[in-house]
CSV table of C-alpha atoms in Angstrom, one decimal:
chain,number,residue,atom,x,y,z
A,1310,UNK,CA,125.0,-92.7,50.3
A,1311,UNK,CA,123.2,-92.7,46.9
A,1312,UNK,CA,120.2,-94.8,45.5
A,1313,UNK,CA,118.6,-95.1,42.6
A,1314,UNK,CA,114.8,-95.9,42.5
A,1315,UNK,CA,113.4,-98.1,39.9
A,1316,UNK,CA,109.8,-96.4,39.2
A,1317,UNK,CA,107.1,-98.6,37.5
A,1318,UNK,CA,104.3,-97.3,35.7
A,1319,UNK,CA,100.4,-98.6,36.9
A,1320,UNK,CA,98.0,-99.0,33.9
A,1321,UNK,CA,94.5,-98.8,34.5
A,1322,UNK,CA,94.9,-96.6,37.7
A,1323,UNK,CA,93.4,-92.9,38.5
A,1324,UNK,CA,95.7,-90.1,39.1
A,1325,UNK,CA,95.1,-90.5,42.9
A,1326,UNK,CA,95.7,-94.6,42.5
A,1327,UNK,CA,98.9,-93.6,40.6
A,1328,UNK,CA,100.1,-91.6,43.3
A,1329,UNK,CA,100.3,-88.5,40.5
A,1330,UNK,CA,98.6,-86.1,43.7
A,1331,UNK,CA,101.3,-86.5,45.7
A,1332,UNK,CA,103.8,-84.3,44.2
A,1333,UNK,CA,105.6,-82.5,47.6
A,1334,UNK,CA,108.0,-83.6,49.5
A,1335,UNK,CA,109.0,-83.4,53.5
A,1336,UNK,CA,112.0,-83.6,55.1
A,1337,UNK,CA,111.6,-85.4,58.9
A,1338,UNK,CA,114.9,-85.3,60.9
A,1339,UNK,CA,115.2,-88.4,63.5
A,1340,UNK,CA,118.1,-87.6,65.8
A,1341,UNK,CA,120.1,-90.7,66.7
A,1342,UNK,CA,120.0,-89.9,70.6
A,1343,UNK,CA,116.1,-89.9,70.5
A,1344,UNK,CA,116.2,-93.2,68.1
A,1345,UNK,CA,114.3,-95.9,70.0
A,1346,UNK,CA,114.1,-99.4,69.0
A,1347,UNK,CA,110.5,-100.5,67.4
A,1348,UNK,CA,108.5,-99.1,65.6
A,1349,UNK,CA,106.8,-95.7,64.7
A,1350,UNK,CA,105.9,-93.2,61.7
A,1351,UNK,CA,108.9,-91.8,60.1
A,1352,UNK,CA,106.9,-88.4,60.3
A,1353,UNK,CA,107.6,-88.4,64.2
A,1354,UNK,CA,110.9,-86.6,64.0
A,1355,UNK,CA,112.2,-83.7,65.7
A,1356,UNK,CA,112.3,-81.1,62.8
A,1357,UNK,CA,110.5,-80.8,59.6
A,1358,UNK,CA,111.0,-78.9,56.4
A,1359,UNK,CA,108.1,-79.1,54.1
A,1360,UNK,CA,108.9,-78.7,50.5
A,1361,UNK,CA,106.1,-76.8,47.7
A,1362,UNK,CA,104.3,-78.6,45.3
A,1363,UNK,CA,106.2,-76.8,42.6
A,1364,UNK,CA,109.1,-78.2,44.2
A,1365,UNK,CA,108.2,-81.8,43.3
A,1366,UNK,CA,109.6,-84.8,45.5
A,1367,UNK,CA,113.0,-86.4,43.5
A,1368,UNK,CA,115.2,-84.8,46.0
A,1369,UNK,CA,118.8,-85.7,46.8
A,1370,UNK,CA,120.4,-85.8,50.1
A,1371,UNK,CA,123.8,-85.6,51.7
A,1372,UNK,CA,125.0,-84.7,55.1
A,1373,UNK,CA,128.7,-83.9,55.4
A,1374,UNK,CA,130.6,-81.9,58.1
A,1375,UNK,CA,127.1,-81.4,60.1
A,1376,UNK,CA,125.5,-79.9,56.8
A,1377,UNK,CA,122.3,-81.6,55.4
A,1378,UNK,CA,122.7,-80.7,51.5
A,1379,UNK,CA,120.0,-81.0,49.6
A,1380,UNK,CA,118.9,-81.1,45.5
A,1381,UNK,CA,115.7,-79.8,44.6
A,1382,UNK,CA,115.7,-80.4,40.7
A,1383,UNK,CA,112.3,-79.2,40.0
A,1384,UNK,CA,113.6,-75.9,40.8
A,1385,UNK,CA,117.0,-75.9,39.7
A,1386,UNK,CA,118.3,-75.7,43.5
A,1387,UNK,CA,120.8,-76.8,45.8
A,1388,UNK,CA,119.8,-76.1,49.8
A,1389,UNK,CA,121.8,-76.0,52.8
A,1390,UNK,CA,120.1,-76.7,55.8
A,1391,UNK,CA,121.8,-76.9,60.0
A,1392,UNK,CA,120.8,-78.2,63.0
A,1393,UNK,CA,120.1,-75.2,65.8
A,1394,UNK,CA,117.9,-75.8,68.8
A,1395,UNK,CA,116.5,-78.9,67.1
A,1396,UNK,CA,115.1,-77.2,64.1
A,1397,UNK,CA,116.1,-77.2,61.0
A,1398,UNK,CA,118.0,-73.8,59.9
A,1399,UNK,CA,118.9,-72.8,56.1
A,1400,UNK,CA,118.6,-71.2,52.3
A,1401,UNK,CA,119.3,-71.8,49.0
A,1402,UNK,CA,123.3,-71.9,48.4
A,1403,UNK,CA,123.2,-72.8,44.4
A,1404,UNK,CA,120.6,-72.3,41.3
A,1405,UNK,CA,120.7,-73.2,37.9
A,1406,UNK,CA,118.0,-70.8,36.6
A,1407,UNK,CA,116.8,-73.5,34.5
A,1408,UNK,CA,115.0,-76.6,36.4
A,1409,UNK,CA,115.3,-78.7,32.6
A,1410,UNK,CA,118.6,-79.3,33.3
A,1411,UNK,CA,117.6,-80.9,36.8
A,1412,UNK,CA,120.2,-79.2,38.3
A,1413,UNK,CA,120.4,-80.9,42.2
A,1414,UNK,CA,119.0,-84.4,40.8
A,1415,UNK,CA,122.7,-85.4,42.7
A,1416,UNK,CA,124.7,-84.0,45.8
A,1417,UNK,CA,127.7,-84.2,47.9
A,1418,UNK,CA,130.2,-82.6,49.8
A,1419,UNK,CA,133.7,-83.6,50.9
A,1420,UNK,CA,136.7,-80.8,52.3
A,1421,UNK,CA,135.2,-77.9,51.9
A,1422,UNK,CA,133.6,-78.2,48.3
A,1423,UNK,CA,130.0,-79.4,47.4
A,1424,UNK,CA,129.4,-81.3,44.2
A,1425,UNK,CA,125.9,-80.7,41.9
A,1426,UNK,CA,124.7,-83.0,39.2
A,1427,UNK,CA,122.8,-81.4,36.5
A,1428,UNK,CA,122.5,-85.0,34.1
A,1429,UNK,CA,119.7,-82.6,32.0
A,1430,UNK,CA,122.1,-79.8,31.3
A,1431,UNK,CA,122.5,-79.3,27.4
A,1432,UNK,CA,119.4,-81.1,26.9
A,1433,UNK,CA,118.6,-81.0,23.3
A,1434,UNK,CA,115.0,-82.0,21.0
A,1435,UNK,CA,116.2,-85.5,21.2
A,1436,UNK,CA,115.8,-86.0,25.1
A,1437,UNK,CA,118.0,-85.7,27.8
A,1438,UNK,CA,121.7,-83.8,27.7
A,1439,UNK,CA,125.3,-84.5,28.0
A,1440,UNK,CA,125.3,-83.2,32.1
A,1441,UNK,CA,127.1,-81.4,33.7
A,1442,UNK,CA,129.2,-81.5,37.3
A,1443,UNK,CA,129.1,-78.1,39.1
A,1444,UNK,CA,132.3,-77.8,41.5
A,1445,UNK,CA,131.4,-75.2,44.4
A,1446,UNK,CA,134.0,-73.7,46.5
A,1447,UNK,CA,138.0,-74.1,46.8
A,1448,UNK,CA,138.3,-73.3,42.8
A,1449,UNK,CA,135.1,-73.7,42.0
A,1450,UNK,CA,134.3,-74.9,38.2
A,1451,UNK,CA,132.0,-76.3,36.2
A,1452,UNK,CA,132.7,-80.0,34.1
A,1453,UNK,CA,130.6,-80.5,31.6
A,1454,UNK,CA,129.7,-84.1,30.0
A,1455,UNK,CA,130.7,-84.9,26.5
A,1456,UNK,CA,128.6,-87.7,25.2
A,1457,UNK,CA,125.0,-86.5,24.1
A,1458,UNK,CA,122.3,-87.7,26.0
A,1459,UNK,CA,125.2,-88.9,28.5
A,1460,UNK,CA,123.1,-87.8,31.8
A,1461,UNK,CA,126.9,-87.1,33.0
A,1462,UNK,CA,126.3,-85.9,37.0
A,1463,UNK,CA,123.2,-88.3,37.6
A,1464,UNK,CA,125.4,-89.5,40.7
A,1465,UNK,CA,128.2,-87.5,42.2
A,1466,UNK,CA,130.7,-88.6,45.3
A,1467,UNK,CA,132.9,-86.9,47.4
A,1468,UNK,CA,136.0,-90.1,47.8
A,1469,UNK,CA,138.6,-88.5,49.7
A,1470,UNK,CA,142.0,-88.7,49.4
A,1471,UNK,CA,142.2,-92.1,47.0
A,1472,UNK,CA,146.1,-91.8,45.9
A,1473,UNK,CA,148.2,-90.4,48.5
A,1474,UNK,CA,148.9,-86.9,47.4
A,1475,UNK,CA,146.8,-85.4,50.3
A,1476,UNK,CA,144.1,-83.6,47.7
A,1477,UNK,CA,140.8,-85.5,47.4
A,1478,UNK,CA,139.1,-86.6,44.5
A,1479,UNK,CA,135.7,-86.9,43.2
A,1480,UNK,CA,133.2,-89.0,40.8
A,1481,UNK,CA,130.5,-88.7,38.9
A,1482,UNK,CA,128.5,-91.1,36.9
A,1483,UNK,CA,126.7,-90.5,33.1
A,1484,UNK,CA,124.8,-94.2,33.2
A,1485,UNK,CA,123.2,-93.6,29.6
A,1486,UNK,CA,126.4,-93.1,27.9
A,1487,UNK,CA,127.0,-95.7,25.0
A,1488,UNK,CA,123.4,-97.1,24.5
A,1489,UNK,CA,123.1,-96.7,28.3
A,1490,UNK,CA,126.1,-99.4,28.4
A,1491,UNK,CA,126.9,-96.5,31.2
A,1492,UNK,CA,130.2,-94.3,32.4
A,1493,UNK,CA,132.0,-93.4,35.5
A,1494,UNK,CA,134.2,-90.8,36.1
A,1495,UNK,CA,137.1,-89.8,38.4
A,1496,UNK,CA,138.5,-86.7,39.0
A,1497,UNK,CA,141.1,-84.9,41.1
A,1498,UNK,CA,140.2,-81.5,43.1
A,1499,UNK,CA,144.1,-80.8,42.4
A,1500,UNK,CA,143.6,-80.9,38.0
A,1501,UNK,CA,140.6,-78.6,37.5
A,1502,UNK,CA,138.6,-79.6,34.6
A,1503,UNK,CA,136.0,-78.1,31.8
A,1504,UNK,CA,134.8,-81.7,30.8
A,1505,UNK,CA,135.4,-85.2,30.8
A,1506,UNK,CA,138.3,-85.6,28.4
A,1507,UNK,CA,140.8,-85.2,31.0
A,1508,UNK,CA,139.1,-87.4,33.3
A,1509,UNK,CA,139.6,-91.1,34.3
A,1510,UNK,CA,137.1,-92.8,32.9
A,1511,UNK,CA,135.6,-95.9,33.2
A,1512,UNK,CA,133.4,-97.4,31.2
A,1513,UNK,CA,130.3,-100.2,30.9
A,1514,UNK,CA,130.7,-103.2,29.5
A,1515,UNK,CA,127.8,-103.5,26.9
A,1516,UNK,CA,124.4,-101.9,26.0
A,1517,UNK,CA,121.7,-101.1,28.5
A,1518,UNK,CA,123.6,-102.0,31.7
A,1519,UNK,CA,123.3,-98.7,33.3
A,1520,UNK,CA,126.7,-99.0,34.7
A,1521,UNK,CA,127.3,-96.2,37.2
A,1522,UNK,CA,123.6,-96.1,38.6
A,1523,UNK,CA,125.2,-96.3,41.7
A,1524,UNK,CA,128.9,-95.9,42.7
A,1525,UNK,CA,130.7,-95.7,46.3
A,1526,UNK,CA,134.2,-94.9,46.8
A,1527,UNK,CA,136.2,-95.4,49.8
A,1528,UNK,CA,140.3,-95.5,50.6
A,1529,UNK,CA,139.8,-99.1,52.4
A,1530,UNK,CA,136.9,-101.2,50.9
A,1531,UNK,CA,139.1,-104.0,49.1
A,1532,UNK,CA,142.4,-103.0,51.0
A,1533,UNK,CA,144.6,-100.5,51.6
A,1534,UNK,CA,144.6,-99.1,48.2
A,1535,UNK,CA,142.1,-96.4,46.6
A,1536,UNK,CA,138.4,-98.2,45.7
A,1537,UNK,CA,135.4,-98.0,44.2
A,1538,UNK,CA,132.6,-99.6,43.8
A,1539,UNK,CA,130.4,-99.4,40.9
A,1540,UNK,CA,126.7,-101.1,40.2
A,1541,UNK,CA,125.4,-102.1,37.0
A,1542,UNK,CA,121.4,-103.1,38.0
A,1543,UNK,CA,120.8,-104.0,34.4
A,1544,UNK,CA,123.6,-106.0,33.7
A,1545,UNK,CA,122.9,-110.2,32.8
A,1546,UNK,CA,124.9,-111.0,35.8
A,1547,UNK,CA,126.4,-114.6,35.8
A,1548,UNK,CA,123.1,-116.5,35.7
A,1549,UNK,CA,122.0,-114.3,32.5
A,1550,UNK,CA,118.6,-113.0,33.3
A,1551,UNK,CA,117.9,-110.0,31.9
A,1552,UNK,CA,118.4,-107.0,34.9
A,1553,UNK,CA,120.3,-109.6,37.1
A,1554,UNK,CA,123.1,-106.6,37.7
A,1555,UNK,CA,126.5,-106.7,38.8
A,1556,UNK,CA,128.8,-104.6,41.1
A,1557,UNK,CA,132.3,-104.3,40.5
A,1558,UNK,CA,135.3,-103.6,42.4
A,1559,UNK,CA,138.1,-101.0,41.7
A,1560,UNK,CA,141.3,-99.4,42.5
A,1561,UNK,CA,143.3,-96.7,41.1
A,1562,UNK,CA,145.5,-99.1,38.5
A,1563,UNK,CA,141.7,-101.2,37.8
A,1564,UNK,CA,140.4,-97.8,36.5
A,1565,UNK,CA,143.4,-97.2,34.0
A,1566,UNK,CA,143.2,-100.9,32.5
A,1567,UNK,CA,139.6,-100.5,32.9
A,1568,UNK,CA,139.3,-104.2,34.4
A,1569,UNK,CA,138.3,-104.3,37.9
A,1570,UNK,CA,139.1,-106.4,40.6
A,1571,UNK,CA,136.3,-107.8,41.6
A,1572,UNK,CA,132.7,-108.5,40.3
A,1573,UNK,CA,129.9,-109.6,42.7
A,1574,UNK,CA,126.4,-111.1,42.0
A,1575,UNK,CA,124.0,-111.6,44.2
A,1576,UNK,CA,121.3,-114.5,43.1
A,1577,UNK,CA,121.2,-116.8,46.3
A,1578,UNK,CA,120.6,-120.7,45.6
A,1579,UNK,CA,117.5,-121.3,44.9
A,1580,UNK,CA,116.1,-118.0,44.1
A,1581,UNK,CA,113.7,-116.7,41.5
A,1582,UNK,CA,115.0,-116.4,37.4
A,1583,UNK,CA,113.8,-112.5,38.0
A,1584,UNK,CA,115.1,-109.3,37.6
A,1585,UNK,CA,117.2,-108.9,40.6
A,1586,UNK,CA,118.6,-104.8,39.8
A,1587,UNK,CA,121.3,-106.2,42.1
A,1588,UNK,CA,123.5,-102.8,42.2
A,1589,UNK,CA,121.4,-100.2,42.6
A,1590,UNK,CA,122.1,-98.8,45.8
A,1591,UNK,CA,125.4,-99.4,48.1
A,1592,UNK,CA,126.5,-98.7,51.1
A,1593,UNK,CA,129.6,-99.5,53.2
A,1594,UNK,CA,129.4,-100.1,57.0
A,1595,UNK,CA,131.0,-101.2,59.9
A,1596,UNK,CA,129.4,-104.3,61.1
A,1597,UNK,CA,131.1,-106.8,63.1
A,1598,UNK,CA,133.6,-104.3,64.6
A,1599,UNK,CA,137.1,-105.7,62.8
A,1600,UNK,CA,137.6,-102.6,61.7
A,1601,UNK,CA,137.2,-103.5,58.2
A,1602,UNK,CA,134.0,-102.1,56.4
A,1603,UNK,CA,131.4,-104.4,55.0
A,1604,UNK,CA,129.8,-104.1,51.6
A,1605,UNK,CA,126.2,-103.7,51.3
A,1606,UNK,CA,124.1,-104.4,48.1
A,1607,UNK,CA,120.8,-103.1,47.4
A,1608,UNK,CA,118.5,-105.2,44.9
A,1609,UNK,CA,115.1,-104.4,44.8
A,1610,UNK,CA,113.9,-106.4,42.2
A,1611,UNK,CA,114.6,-110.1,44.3
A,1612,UNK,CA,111.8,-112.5,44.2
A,1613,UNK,CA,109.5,-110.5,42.2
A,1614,UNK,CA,110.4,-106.9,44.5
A,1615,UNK,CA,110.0,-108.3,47.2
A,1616,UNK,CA,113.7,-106.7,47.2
A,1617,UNK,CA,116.9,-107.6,49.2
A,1618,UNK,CA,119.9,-106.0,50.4
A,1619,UNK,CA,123.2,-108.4,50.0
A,1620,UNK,CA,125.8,-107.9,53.1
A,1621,UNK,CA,129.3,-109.1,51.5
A,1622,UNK,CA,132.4,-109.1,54.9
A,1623,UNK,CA,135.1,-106.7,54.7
A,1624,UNK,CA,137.6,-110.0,54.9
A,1625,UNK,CA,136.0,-111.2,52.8
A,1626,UNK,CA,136.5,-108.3,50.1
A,1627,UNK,CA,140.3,-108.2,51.0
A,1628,UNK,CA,140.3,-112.4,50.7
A,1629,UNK,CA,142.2,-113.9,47.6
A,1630,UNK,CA,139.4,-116.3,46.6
A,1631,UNK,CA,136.1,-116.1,45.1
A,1632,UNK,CA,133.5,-114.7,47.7
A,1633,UNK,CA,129.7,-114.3,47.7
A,1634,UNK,CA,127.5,-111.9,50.6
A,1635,UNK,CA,127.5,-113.7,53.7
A,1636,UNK,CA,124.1,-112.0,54.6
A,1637,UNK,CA,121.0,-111.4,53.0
A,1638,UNK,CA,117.8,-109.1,54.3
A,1639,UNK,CA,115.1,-109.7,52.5
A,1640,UNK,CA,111.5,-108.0,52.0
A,1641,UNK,CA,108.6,-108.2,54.0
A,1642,UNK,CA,105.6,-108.1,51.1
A,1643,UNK,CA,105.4,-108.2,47.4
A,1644,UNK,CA,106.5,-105.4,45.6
A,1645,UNK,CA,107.9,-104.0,48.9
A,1646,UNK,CA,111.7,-103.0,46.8
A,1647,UNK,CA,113.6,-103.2,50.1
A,1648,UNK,CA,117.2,-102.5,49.3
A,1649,UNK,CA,116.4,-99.4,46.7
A,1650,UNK,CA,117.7,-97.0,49.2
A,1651,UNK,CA,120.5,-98.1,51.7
A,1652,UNK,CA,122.7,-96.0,54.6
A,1653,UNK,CA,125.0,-96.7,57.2
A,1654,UNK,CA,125.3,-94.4,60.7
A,1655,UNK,CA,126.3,-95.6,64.4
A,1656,UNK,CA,122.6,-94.9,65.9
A,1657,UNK,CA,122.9,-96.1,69.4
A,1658,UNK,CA,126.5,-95.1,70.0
A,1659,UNK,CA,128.2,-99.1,70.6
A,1660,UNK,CA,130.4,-98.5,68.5
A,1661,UNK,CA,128.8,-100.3,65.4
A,1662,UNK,CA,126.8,-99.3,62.4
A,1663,UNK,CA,123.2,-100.2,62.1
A,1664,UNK,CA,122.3,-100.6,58.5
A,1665,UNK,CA,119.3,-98.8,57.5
A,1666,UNK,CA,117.5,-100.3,54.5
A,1667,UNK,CA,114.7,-98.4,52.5
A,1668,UNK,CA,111.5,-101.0,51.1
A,1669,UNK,CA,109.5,-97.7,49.7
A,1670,UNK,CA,107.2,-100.2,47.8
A,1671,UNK,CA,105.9,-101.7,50.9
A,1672,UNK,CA,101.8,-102.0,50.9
A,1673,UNK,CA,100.0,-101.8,54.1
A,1674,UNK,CA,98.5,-105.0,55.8
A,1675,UNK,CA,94.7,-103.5,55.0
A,1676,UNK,CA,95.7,-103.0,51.5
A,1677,UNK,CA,96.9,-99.0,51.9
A,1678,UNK,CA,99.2,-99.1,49.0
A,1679,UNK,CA,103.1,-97.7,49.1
A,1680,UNK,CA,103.3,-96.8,52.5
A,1681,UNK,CA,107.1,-97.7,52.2
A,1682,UNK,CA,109.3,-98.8,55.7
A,1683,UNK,CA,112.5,-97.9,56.6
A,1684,UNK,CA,114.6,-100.6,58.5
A,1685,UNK,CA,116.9,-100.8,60.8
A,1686,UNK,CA,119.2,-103.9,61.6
A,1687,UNK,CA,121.8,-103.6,64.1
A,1688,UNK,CA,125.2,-105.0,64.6
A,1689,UNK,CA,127.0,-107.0,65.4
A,1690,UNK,CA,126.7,-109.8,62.6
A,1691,UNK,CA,127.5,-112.4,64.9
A,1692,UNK,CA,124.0,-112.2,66.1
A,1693,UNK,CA,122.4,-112.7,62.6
A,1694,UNK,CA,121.5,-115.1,61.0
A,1695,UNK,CA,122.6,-115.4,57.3
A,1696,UNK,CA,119.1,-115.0,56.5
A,1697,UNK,CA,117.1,-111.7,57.8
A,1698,UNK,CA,113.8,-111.0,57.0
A,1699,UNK,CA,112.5,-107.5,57.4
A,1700,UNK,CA,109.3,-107.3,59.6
A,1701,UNK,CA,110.7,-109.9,62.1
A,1702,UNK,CA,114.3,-109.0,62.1
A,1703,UNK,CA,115.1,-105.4,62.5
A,1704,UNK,CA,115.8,-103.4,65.7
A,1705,UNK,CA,113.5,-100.6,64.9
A,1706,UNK,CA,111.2,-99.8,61.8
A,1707,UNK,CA,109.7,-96.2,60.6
A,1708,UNK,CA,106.6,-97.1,58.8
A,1709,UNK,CA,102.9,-95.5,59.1
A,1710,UNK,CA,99.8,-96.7,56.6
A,1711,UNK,CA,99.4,-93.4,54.9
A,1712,UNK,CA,98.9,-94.1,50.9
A,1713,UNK,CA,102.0,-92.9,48.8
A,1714,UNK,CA,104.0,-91.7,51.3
A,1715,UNK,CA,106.6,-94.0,50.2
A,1716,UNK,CA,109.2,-94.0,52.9
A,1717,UNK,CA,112.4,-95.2,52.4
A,1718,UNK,CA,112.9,-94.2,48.7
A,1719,UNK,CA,115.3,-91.9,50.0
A,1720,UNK,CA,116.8,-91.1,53.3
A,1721,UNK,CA,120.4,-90.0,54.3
A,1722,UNK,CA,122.1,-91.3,57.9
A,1723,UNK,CA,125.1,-88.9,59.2
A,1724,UNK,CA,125.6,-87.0,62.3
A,1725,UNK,CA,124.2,-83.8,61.8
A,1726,UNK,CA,123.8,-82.4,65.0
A,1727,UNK,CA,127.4,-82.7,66.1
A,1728,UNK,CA,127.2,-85.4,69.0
A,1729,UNK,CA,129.1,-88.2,68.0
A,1730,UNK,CA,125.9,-90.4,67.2
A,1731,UNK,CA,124.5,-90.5,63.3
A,1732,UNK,CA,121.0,-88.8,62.5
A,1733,UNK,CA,118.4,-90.1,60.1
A,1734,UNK,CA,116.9,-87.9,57.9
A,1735,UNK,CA,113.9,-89.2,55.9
A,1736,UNK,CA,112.1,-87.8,52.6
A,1737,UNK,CA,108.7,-88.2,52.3
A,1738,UNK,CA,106.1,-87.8,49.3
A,1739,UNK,CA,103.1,-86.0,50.5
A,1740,UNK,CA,99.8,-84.7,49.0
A,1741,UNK,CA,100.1,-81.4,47.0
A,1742,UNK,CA,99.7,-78.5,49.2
């Protein structure tokens, strides 16, 4: 699963304050058989790999096939890391040779072939470039963006096999194309490609949405058919506020008359004229056990960052009617940005997903400022209620009061160890070493 996090600048505030001396990054690996419910620091995992200063923390993650891949932009690097004996295990499997183009700012893997942003590459002395897509293995090419200052690559999936013709296909997102209107992309592993002329495209709907901040694409989220989903954190929305954002809903014949299915909003009744980012992370889980996956929503910017993450029913999605999300989790403390970061992963082994939600925002009760918590809510929805409030709620929570640590900003769930159950692995900014 990807996220996007929404990073706001503190006047006034030392370097320290700012969290400017906490550069490094650490990987914690929590494995789902030695998940308990409560709570505990997210730092009390069984393996760690700790990153170099140089190597910054704006990592990306993916596990796929028992393989943790991760993007290390600040150096231009894609690593590969394995689970042997309970320790982490790996090396460097792709480099750029030029960290500008932030080569590993996006990741993922799907049948044999790993997918690299590079949203930098080209970057010219007006800012950022047109991107670039690297393709690794099984006819491995590179597909590079079109549209200056583009940021082509700044999200990249893996989909599967969307239209029946038993080769997968793959997506990538360039969310300042057009004004930052935004741009998503679909390819085919069958038609190799040098750039994104030949590519589906799909594109946002008016200035500064960001459309393609986040995108997930699965065979069976609306119905039988090939889908995606696509968020747009900046968009009006339907009540007009400025940042609102929108998801929308697409299959294969949506993308070619570029008019989607579905678009969902998030704003509950009652709730705060604010920026909502509704859109910028999503995630698709099983949650009530009908077989049908649920839509989940991040929003960190709902009632003032508290943040929220919007639950919308797989029956729901495949219904003929107007819908809206069924369930909302909401934020413990102000500022907190629950929802910026969202995964799915059958932790305990019933069967179910428990849907992990990222708040990296979240303060400290003494005051200890962006300690972040990672959530975790457990199935089945039947024992929710439609309104769940982090910090009451959740089945367990990874949280310690360490300034800056920021947990939950990223994190990636997946079975990486090879027993059935899914794995958490968290990233956490630490002090420069």
């Amino acid at each position: 699963m990807h996220a996007v996090a929404l990073i706001v600048g503190l006047a006034g505030c030392t370097d320290e304050e700012a969290g400017t001396s906490f550069p490094a990054a650490d990987l914690v690996l929590h494995l789902g058989a030695a998940f308990v419910s409560g709570e505990r620091s997210p730092q009390d995992g069984q393996s760690l790999v700790e990153g170099a200063t140089a190597d910054e923390h704006d990592w990306s993650l993916a596990i796929r096939e028992a393989t943790l891949l991760v993007g290390v932009p600040a150096a231009g690097e894609v690593r590969r890391y394995t689970v042997a004996e309970g320790d982490f295990d790996g090396g460097v499997v792709a480099a750029s040779g030029d960290p500008r183009e932030r080569y590993g700012a996006a990741v993922d893997a799907g049948e044999g072939r790993v997918l690299v942003g590079a949203p930098d590459h080209d970057i010219g002395p007006d800012g950022p470039g047109a991107g670039l897509v690297d393709r690794l293995g099984g006819g491995a090419v590179q597909v590079t963006g079109t549209v200056t200052q583009g940021r082509f690559g700044s999200v990249v999936a893996a989909c599967g096999d969307l239209d029946g013709d038993g080769v997968g296909e793959w997506a990538a997102t360039a969310p300042w194309e057009g004004d930052i209107a935004g741009a998503v992309y679909l390819g085919a592993y069958s038609a190799p490609a040098v750039d994104t002329s030949s590519l589906r495209r799909i594109a946002g709907s008016a200035a500064g949405h960001r459309f393609g901040a986040a995108v997930l694409c699965s065979a069976k989220l609306i119905g039988d058919s090939a889908t995606m989903a696509v968020g747009a954190p900046f968009a009006p929305g339907d009540g007009n506020v400025d940042a609102e954002g929108e998801v929308t809903l697409w299959n294969l014949d949506d993308i070619d008359a570029n008019k989607p299915s579905w678009t969902l909003h998030g704003r509950a009744a009652g709730e705060q004229d604010t920026p909502e980012y509704f859109g910028a992370a999503l995630a698709a889980c099983e949650l009530d056990g009908d077989g049908l996956p649920e839509l989940v929503v991040g929003a960190p910017g709902t009632s003032a960052g508290l943040g929220a993450a919007y639950v919308f029913l797989g029956s729901d999605l495949r219904g003929g009617a107007a819908f809206a999300a069924r369930y909302i989790v909401r934020g413990a403390s102000s500022d907190a940005r629950l929802g910026s970061a969202l995964g799915c992963g059958d932790l305990d082994g019933d069967g179910l997903d428990e849907l992990v939600v990222g708040a990296p925002g979240e303060n400290a009760a003494d005051g200890t400022r962006q300690v972040g918590a990672i959530y975790v809510f457990r199935g089945p929805l039947s024992a929710w209620n439609a309104q769940v409030f982090a910090g009451v709620d959740e089945w367990a929570v990874l949280r310690e009061d360490r300034a800056f640590l920021e947990a939950g900003k990223r994190f990636v769930v997946g079975d990486l160890d090879g027993d059935g159950l899914s794995d958490l692995v968290t990233l956490l900014r630490q002090r420069a070493r």
